[in-house]
mmCIF file of C-alpha atoms in Angstrom:
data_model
loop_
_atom_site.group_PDB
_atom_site.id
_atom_site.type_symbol
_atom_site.label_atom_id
_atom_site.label_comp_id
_atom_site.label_asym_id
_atom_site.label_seq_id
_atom_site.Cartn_x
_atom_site.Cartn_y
_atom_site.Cartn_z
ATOM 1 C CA UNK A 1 155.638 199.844 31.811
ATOM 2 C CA UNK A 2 152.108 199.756 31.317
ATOM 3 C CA UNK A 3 151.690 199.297 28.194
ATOM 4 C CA UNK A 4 153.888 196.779 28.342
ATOM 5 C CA UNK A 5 151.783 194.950 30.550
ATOM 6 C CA UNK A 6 149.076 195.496 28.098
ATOM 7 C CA UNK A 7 150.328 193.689 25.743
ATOM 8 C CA UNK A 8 151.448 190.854 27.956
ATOM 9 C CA UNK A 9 148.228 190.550 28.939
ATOM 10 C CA UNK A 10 146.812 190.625 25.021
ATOM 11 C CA UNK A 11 149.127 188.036 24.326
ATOM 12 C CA UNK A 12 149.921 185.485 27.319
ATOM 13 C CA UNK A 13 151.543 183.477 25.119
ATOM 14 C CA UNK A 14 154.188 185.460 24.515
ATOM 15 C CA UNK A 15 156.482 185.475 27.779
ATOM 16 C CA UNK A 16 159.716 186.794 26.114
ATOM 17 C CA UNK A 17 161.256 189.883 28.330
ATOM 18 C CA UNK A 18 158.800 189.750 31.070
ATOM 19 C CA UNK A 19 161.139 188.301 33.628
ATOM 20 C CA UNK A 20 162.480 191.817 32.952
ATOM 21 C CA UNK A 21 158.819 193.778 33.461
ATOM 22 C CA UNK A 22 158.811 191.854 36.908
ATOM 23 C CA UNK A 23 161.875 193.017 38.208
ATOM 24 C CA UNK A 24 161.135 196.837 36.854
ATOM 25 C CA UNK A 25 157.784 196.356 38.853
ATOM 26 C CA UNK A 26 159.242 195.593 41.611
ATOM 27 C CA UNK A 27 161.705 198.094 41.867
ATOM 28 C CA UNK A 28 159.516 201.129 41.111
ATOM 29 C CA UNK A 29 157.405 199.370 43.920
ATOM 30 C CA UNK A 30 160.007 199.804 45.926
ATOM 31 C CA UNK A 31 161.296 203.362 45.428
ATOM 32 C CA UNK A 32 157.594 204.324 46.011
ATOM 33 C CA UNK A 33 157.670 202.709 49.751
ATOM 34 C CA UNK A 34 160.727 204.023 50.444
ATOM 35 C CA UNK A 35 159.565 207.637 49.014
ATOM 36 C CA UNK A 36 155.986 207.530 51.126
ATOM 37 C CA UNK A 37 157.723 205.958 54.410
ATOM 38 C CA UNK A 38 160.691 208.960 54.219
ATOM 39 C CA UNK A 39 157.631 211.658 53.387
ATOM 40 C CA UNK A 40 155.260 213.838 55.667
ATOM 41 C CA UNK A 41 151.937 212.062 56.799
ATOM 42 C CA UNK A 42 149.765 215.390 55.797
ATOM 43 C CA UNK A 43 146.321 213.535 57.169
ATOM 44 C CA UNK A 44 148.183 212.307 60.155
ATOM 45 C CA UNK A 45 149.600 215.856 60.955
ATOM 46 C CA UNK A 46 146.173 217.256 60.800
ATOM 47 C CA UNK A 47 144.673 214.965 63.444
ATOM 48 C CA UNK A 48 147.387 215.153 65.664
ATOM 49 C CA UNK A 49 147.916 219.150 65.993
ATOM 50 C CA UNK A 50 150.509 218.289 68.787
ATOM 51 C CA UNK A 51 153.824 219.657 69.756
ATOM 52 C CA UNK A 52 153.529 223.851 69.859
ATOM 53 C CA UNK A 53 150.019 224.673 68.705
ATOM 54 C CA UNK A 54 148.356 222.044 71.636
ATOM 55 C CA UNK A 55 150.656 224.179 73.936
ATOM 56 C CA UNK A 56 149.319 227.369 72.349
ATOM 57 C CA UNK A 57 145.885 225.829 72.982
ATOM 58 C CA UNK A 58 146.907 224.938 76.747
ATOM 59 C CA UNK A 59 148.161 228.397 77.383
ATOM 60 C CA UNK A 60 145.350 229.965 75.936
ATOM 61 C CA UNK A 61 143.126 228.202 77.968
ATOM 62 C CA UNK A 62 144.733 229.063 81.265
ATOM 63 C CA UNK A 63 144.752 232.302 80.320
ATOM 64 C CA UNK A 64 140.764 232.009 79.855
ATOM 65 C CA UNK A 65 140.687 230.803 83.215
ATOM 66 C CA UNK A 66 142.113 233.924 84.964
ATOM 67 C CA UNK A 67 140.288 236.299 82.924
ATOM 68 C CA UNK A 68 137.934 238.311 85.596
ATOM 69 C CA UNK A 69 136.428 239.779 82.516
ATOM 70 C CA UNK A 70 134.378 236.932 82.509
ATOM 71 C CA UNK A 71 133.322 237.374 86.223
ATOM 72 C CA UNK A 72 132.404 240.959 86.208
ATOM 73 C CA UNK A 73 130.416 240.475 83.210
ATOM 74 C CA UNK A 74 128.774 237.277 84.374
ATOM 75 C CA UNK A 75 127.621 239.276 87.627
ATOM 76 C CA UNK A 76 126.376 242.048 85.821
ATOM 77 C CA UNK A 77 124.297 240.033 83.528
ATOM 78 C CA UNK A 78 122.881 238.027 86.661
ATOM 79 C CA UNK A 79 121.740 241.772 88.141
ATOM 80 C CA UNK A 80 120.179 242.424 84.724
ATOM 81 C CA UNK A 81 118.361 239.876 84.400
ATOM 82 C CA UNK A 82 117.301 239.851 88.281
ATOM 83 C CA UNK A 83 119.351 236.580 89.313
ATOM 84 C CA UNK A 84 119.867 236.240 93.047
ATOM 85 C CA UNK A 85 123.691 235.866 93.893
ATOM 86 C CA UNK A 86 124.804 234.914 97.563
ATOM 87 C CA UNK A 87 128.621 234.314 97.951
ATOM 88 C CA UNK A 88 128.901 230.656 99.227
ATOM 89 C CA UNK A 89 132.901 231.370 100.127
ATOM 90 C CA UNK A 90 135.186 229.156 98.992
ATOM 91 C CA UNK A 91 135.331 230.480 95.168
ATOM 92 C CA UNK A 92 131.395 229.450 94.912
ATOM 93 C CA UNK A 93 128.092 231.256 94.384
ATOM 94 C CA UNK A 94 124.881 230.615 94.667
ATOM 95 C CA UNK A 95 122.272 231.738 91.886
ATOM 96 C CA UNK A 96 118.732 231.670 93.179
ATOM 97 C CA UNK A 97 115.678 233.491 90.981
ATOM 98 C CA UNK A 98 113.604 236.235 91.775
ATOM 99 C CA UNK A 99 110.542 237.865 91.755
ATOM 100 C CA UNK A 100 111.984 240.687 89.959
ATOM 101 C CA UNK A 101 113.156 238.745 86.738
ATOM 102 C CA UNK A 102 113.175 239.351 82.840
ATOM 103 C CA UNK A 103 111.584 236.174 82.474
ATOM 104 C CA UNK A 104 109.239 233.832 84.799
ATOM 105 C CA UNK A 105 112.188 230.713 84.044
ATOM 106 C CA UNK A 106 115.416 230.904 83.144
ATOM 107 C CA UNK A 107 116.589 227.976 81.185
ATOM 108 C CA UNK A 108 119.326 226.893 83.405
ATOM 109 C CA UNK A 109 118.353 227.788 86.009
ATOM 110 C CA UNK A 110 116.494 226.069 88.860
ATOM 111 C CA UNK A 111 113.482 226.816 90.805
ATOM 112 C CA UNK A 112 115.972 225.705 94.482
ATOM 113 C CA UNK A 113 119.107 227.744 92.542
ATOM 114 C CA UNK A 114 121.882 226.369 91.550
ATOM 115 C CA UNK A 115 125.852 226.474 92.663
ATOM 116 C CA UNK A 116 128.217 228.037 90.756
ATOM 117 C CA UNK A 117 132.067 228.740 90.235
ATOM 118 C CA UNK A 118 134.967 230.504 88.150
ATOM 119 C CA UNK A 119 137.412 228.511 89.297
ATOM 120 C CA UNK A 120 138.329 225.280 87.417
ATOM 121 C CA UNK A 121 140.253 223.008 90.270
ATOM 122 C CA UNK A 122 136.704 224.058 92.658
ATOM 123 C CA UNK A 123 134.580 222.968 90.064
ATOM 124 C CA UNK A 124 136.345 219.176 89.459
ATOM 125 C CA UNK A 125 136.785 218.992 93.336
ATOM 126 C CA UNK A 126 132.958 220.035 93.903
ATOM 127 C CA UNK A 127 130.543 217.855 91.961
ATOM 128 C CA UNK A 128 127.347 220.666 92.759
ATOM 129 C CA UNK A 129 129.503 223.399 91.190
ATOM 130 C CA UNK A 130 129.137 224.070 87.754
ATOM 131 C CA UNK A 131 131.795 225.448 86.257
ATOM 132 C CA UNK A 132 131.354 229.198 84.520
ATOM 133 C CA UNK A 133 132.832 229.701 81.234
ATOM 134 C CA UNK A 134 131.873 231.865 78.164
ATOM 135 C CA UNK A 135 130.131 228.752 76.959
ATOM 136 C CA UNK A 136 128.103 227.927 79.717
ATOM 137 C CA UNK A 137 124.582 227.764 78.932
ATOM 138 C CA UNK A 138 123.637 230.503 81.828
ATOM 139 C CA UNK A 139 125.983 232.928 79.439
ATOM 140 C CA UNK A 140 124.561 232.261 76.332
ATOM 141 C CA UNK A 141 121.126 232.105 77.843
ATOM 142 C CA UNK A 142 121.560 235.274 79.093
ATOM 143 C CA UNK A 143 123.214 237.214 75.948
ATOM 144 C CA UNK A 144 120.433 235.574 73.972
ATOM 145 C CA UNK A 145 117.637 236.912 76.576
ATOM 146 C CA UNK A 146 119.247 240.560 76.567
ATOM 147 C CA UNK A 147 120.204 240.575 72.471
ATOM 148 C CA UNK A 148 116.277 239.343 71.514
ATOM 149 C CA UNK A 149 114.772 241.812 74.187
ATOM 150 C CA UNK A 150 114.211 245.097 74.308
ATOM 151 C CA UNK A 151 116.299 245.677 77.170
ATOM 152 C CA UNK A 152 118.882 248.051 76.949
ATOM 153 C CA UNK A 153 118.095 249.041 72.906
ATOM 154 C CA UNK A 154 117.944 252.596 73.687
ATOM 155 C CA UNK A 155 119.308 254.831 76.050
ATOM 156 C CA UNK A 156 120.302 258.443 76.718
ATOM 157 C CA UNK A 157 123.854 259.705 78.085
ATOM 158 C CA UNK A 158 125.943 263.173 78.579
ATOM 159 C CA UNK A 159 129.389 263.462 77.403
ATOM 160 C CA UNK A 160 130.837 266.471 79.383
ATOM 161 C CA UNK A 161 133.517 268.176 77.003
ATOM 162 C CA UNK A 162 134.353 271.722 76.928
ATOM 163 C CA UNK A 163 135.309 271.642 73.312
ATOM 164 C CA UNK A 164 132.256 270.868 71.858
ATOM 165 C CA UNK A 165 129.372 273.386 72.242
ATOM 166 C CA UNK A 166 126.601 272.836 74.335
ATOM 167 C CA UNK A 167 123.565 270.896 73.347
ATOM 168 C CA UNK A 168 125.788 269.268 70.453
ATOM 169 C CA UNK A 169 124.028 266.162 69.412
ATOM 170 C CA UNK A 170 125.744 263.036 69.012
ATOM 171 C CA UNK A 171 123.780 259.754 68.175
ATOM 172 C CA UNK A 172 125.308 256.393 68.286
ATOM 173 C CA UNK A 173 123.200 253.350 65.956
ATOM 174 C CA UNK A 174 124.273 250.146 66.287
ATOM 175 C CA UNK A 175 122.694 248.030 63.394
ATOM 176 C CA UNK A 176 123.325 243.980 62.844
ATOM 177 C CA UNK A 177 123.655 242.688 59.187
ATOM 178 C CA UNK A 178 122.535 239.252 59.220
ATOM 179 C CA UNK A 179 121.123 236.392 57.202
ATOM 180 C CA UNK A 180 118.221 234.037 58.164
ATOM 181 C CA UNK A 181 118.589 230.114 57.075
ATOM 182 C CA UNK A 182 118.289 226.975 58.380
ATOM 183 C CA UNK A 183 120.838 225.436 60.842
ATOM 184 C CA UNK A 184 122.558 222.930 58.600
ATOM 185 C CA UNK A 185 123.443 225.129 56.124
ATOM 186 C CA UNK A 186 125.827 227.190 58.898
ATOM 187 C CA UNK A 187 125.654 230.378 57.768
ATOM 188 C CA UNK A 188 127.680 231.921 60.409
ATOM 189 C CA UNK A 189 130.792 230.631 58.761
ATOM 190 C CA UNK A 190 130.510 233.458 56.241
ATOM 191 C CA UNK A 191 128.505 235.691 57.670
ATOM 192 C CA UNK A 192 128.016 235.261 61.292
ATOM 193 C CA UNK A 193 125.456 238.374 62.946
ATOM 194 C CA UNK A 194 127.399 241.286 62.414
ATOM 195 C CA UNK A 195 127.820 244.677 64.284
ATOM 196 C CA UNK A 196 128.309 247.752 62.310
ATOM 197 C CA UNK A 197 128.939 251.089 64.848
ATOM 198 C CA UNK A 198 128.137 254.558 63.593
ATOM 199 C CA UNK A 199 128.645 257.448 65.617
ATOM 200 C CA UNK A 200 126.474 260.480 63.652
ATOM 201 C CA UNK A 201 126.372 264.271 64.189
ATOM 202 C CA UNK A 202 123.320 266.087 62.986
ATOM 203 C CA UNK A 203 124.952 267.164 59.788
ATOM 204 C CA UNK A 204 125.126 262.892 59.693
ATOM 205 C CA UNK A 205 129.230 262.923 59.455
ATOM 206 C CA UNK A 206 130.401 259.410 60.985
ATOM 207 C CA UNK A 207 132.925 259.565 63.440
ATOM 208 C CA UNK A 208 132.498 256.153 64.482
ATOM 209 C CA UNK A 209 136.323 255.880 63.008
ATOM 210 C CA UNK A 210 137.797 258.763 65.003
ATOM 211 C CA UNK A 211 136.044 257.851 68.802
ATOM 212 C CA UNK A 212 137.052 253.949 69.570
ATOM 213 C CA UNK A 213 133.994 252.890 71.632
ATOM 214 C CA UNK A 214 135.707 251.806 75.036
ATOM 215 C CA UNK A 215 137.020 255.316 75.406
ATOM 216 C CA UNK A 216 134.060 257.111 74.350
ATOM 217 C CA UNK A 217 131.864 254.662 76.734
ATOM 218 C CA UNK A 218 134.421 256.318 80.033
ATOM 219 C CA UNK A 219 133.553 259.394 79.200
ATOM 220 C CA UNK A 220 129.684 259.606 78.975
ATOM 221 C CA UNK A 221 127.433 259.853 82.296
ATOM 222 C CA UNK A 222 124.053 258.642 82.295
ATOM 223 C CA UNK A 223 120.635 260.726 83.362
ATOM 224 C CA UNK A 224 117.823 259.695 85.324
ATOM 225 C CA UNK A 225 114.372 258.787 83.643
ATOM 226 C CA UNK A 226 113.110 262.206 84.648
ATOM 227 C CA UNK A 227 115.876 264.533 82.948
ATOM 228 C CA UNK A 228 116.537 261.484 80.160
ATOM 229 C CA UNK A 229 112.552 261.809 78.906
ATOM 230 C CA UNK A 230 113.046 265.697 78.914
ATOM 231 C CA UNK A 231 116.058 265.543 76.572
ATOM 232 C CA UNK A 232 114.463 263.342 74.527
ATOM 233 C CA UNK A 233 111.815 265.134 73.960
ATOM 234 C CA UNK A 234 113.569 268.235 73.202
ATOM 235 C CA UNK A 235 115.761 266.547 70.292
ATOM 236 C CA UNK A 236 113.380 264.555 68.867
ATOM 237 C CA UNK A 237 112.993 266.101 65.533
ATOM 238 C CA UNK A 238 116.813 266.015 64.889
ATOM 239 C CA UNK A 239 117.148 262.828 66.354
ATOM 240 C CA UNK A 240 114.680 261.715 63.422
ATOM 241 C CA UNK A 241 116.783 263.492 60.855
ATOM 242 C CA UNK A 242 119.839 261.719 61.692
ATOM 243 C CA UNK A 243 118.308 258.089 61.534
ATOM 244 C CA UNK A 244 117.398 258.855 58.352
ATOM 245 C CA UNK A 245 120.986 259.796 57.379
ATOM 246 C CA UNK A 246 122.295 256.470 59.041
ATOM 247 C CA UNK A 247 119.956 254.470 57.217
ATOM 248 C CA UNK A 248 121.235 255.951 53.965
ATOM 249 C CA UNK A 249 124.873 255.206 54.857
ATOM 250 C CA UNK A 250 124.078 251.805 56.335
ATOM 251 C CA UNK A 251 123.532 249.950 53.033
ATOM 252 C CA UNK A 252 126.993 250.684 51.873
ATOM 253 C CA UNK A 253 128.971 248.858 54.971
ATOM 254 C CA UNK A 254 126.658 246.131 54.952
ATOM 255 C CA UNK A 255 126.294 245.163 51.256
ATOM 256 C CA UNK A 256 130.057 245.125 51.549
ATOM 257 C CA UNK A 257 129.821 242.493 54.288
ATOM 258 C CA UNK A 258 127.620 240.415 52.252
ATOM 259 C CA UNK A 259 129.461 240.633 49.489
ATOM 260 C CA UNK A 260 132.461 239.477 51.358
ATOM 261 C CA UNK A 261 130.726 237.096 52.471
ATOM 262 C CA UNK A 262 129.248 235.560 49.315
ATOM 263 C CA UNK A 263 132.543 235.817 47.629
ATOM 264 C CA UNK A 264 134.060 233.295 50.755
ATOM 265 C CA UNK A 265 131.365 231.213 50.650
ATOM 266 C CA UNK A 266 131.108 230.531 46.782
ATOM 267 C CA UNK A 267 134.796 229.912 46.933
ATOM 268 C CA UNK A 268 135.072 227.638 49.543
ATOM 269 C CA UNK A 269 131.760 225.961 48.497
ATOM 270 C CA UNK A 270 132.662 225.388 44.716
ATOM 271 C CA UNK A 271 136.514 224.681 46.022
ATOM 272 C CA UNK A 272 134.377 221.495 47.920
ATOM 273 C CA UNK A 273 132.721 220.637 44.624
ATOM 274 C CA UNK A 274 135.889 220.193 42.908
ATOM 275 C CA UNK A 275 138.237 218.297 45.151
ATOM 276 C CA UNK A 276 134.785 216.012 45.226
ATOM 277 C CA UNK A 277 134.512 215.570 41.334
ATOM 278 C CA UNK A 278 138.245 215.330 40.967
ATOM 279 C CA UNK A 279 138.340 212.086 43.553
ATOM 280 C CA UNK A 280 135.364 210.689 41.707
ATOM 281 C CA UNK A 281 137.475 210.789 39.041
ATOM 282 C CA UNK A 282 139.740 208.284 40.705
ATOM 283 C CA UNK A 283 137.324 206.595 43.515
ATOM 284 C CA UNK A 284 134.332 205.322 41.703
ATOM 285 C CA UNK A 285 133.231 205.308 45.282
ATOM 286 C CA UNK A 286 131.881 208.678 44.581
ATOM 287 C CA UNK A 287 127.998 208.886 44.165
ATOM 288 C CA UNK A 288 125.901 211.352 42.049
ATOM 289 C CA UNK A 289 124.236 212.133 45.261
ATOM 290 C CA UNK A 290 127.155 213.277 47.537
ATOM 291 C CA UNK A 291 128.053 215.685 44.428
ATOM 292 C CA UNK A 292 124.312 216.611 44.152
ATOM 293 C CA UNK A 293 124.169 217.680 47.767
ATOM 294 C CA UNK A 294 127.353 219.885 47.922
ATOM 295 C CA UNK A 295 125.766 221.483 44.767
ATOM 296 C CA UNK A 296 122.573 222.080 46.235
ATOM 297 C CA UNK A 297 123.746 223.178 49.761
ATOM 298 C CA UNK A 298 125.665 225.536 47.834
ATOM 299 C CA UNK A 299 122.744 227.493 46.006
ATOM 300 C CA UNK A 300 121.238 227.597 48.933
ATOM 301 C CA UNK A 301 123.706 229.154 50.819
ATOM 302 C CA UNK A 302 124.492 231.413 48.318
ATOM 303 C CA UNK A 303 120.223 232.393 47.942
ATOM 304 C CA UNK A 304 120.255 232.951 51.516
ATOM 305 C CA UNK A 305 123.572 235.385 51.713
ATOM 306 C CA UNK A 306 121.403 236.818 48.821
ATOM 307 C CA UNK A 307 118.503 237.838 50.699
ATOM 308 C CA UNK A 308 120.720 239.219 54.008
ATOM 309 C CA UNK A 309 119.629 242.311 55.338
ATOM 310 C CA UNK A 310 120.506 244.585 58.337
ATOM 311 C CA UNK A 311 118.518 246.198 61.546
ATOM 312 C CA UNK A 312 118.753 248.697 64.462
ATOM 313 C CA UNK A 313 119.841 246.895 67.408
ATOM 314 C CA UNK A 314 120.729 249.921 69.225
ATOM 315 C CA UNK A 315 120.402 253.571 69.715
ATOM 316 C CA UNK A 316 122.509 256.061 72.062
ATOM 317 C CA UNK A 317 121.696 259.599 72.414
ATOM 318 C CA UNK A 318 124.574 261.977 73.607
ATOM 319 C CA UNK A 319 124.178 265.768 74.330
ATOM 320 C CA UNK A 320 127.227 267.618 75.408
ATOM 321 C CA UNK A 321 127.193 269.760 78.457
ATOM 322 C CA UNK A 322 129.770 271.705 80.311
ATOM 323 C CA UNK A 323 128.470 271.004 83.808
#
């Protein structure tokens, strides 16, 4: 049919049999409405995301909402950082600072306090109430504050278990692989910061595998400052030996997060580039400089993952005792 209208257009003279092309037009036309009106809208399904996944999304955020996890954390980062709390009634708290704080000003937070809730129907009756999710800038403030501070880096504990013998020494690293870059390139899609847990004996076995953190965390008791600096100081040479073991094993887990990483990233990245070139191909629309940027935001992303490294966020000592 199309080269048929080629030639009719070569030659508009010549009119013989194209009563015929019109009619053959007009029926493919036709069949193709009919086809794309009777077929799935894929763009339309996208933006719309109704029916059972917004009812997953409704459920999940109810259940959000009656999560106390949220509460008991939220009060024990006020404490930490040294935020006044006074129980208002009526599902509301008010946050006032102190003298006693991590920092002078907390972003967020004002110098007359502020009012705060956990419940969503308080906070859209009460206009002063600001609502307390994991989102709220007073969370991430505060996570930021604690993660970027020294605060809680290092700490000592006892794990009372009969089974091990006494003055066994357990240490617990927690390092973060990370990469450093620029906002717009959005790094954490492929390699957001990263915890890696090991949990090291002084012969540097891991056993980070066999002890699941929540239930190793119920078992351990902590010391004061006096008995804590004590201990400390009587372990300190092993306690050097083993953080030289972790660092050795360290580079293995994290290169194969980066590599994980860069592998997503350069397929998703050069997946981009092509869909791009292959509409150019069809929509002259297309400049040079949209495919130029994709390209470029690309290398860079891919440099960056490059040059991601790893630290020692945390330390936990553990000494077994009987008592």
């Amino acid at each position: 049919m199309y080269n048929d209208l080629i030639n009719y257009l070569a030659s508009p003279d010549e009119t013989e049999g194209f009563d015929d092309l019109i009619k053959n037009c007009r029926e493919q036309h036709e069949a193709l409405k009919a086809q794309l009106e009777q077929g799935r809208d894929r763009l339309l399904e996208i933006h719309s995301n109704g029916g059972e996944k917004a009812q997953a999304l409704a459920e999940s955020i109810e259940e959000q909402d009656d999560d106390t996890n949220l509460i008991a954390f939220a009060m024990n980062l006020f404490d930490i950082i040294g935020i006044n709390q006074d129980d208002r009634g009526d599902n509301m708290i008010v946050l006032t600072p102190s003298d006693h704080m991590l920092v002078p000003d907390f972003p967020g937070l004002s110098e007359d306090g502020i009012t705060i809730t956990f419940d969503r129907e308080v906070a859209l009756a009460r206009e002063d109430a600001q609502f307390i999710t994991w989102e709220h800038p007073l969370i991430r403030n505060g996570l930021d504050l604690i993660l970027s501070g020294d605060t809680g880096s290092s700490t000592i504990s006892l794990l009372k278990n009969k089974a091990l013998p006494v003055g066994t020494l357990l240490v617990e690293l927690i390092y973060v692989v990370e990469a450093q870059a620029p906002k717009q390139l959005q790094l954490n899609r492929f390699l957001p910061p990263t915890p890696v847990r090991m949990l090291l004996d002084k012969n540097g076995n891991n056993l980070a595998a066999q002890v699941e953190f929540e239930t190793f965390n119920r078992q351990l008791n902590a010391v004061n400052r006096h008995t804590g600096s004590k201990l400390v100081n009587a372990v300190q040479q092993d306690v050097h030996a083993i953080l030289q073991l972790g660092e050795a094993q360290i580079e293995k887990s994290a290169r194969a997060l980066i590599d994980a990483a860069r592998n997503e990233a350069d397929e998703k990245l050069s997946a981009e580039l092509s869909r791009l070139e292959a509409l150019r191909a069809v929509n002259p629309n297309i400049r040079d400089d949209e495919l130029t940027a994709i390209e470029s935001n690309r290398q860079q992303v891919m440099e960056s993952l490059d040059q991601a490294g790893w630290r020692l966020d945390a330390l936990r000592l553990i000494v077994v005792t009987h008592q």
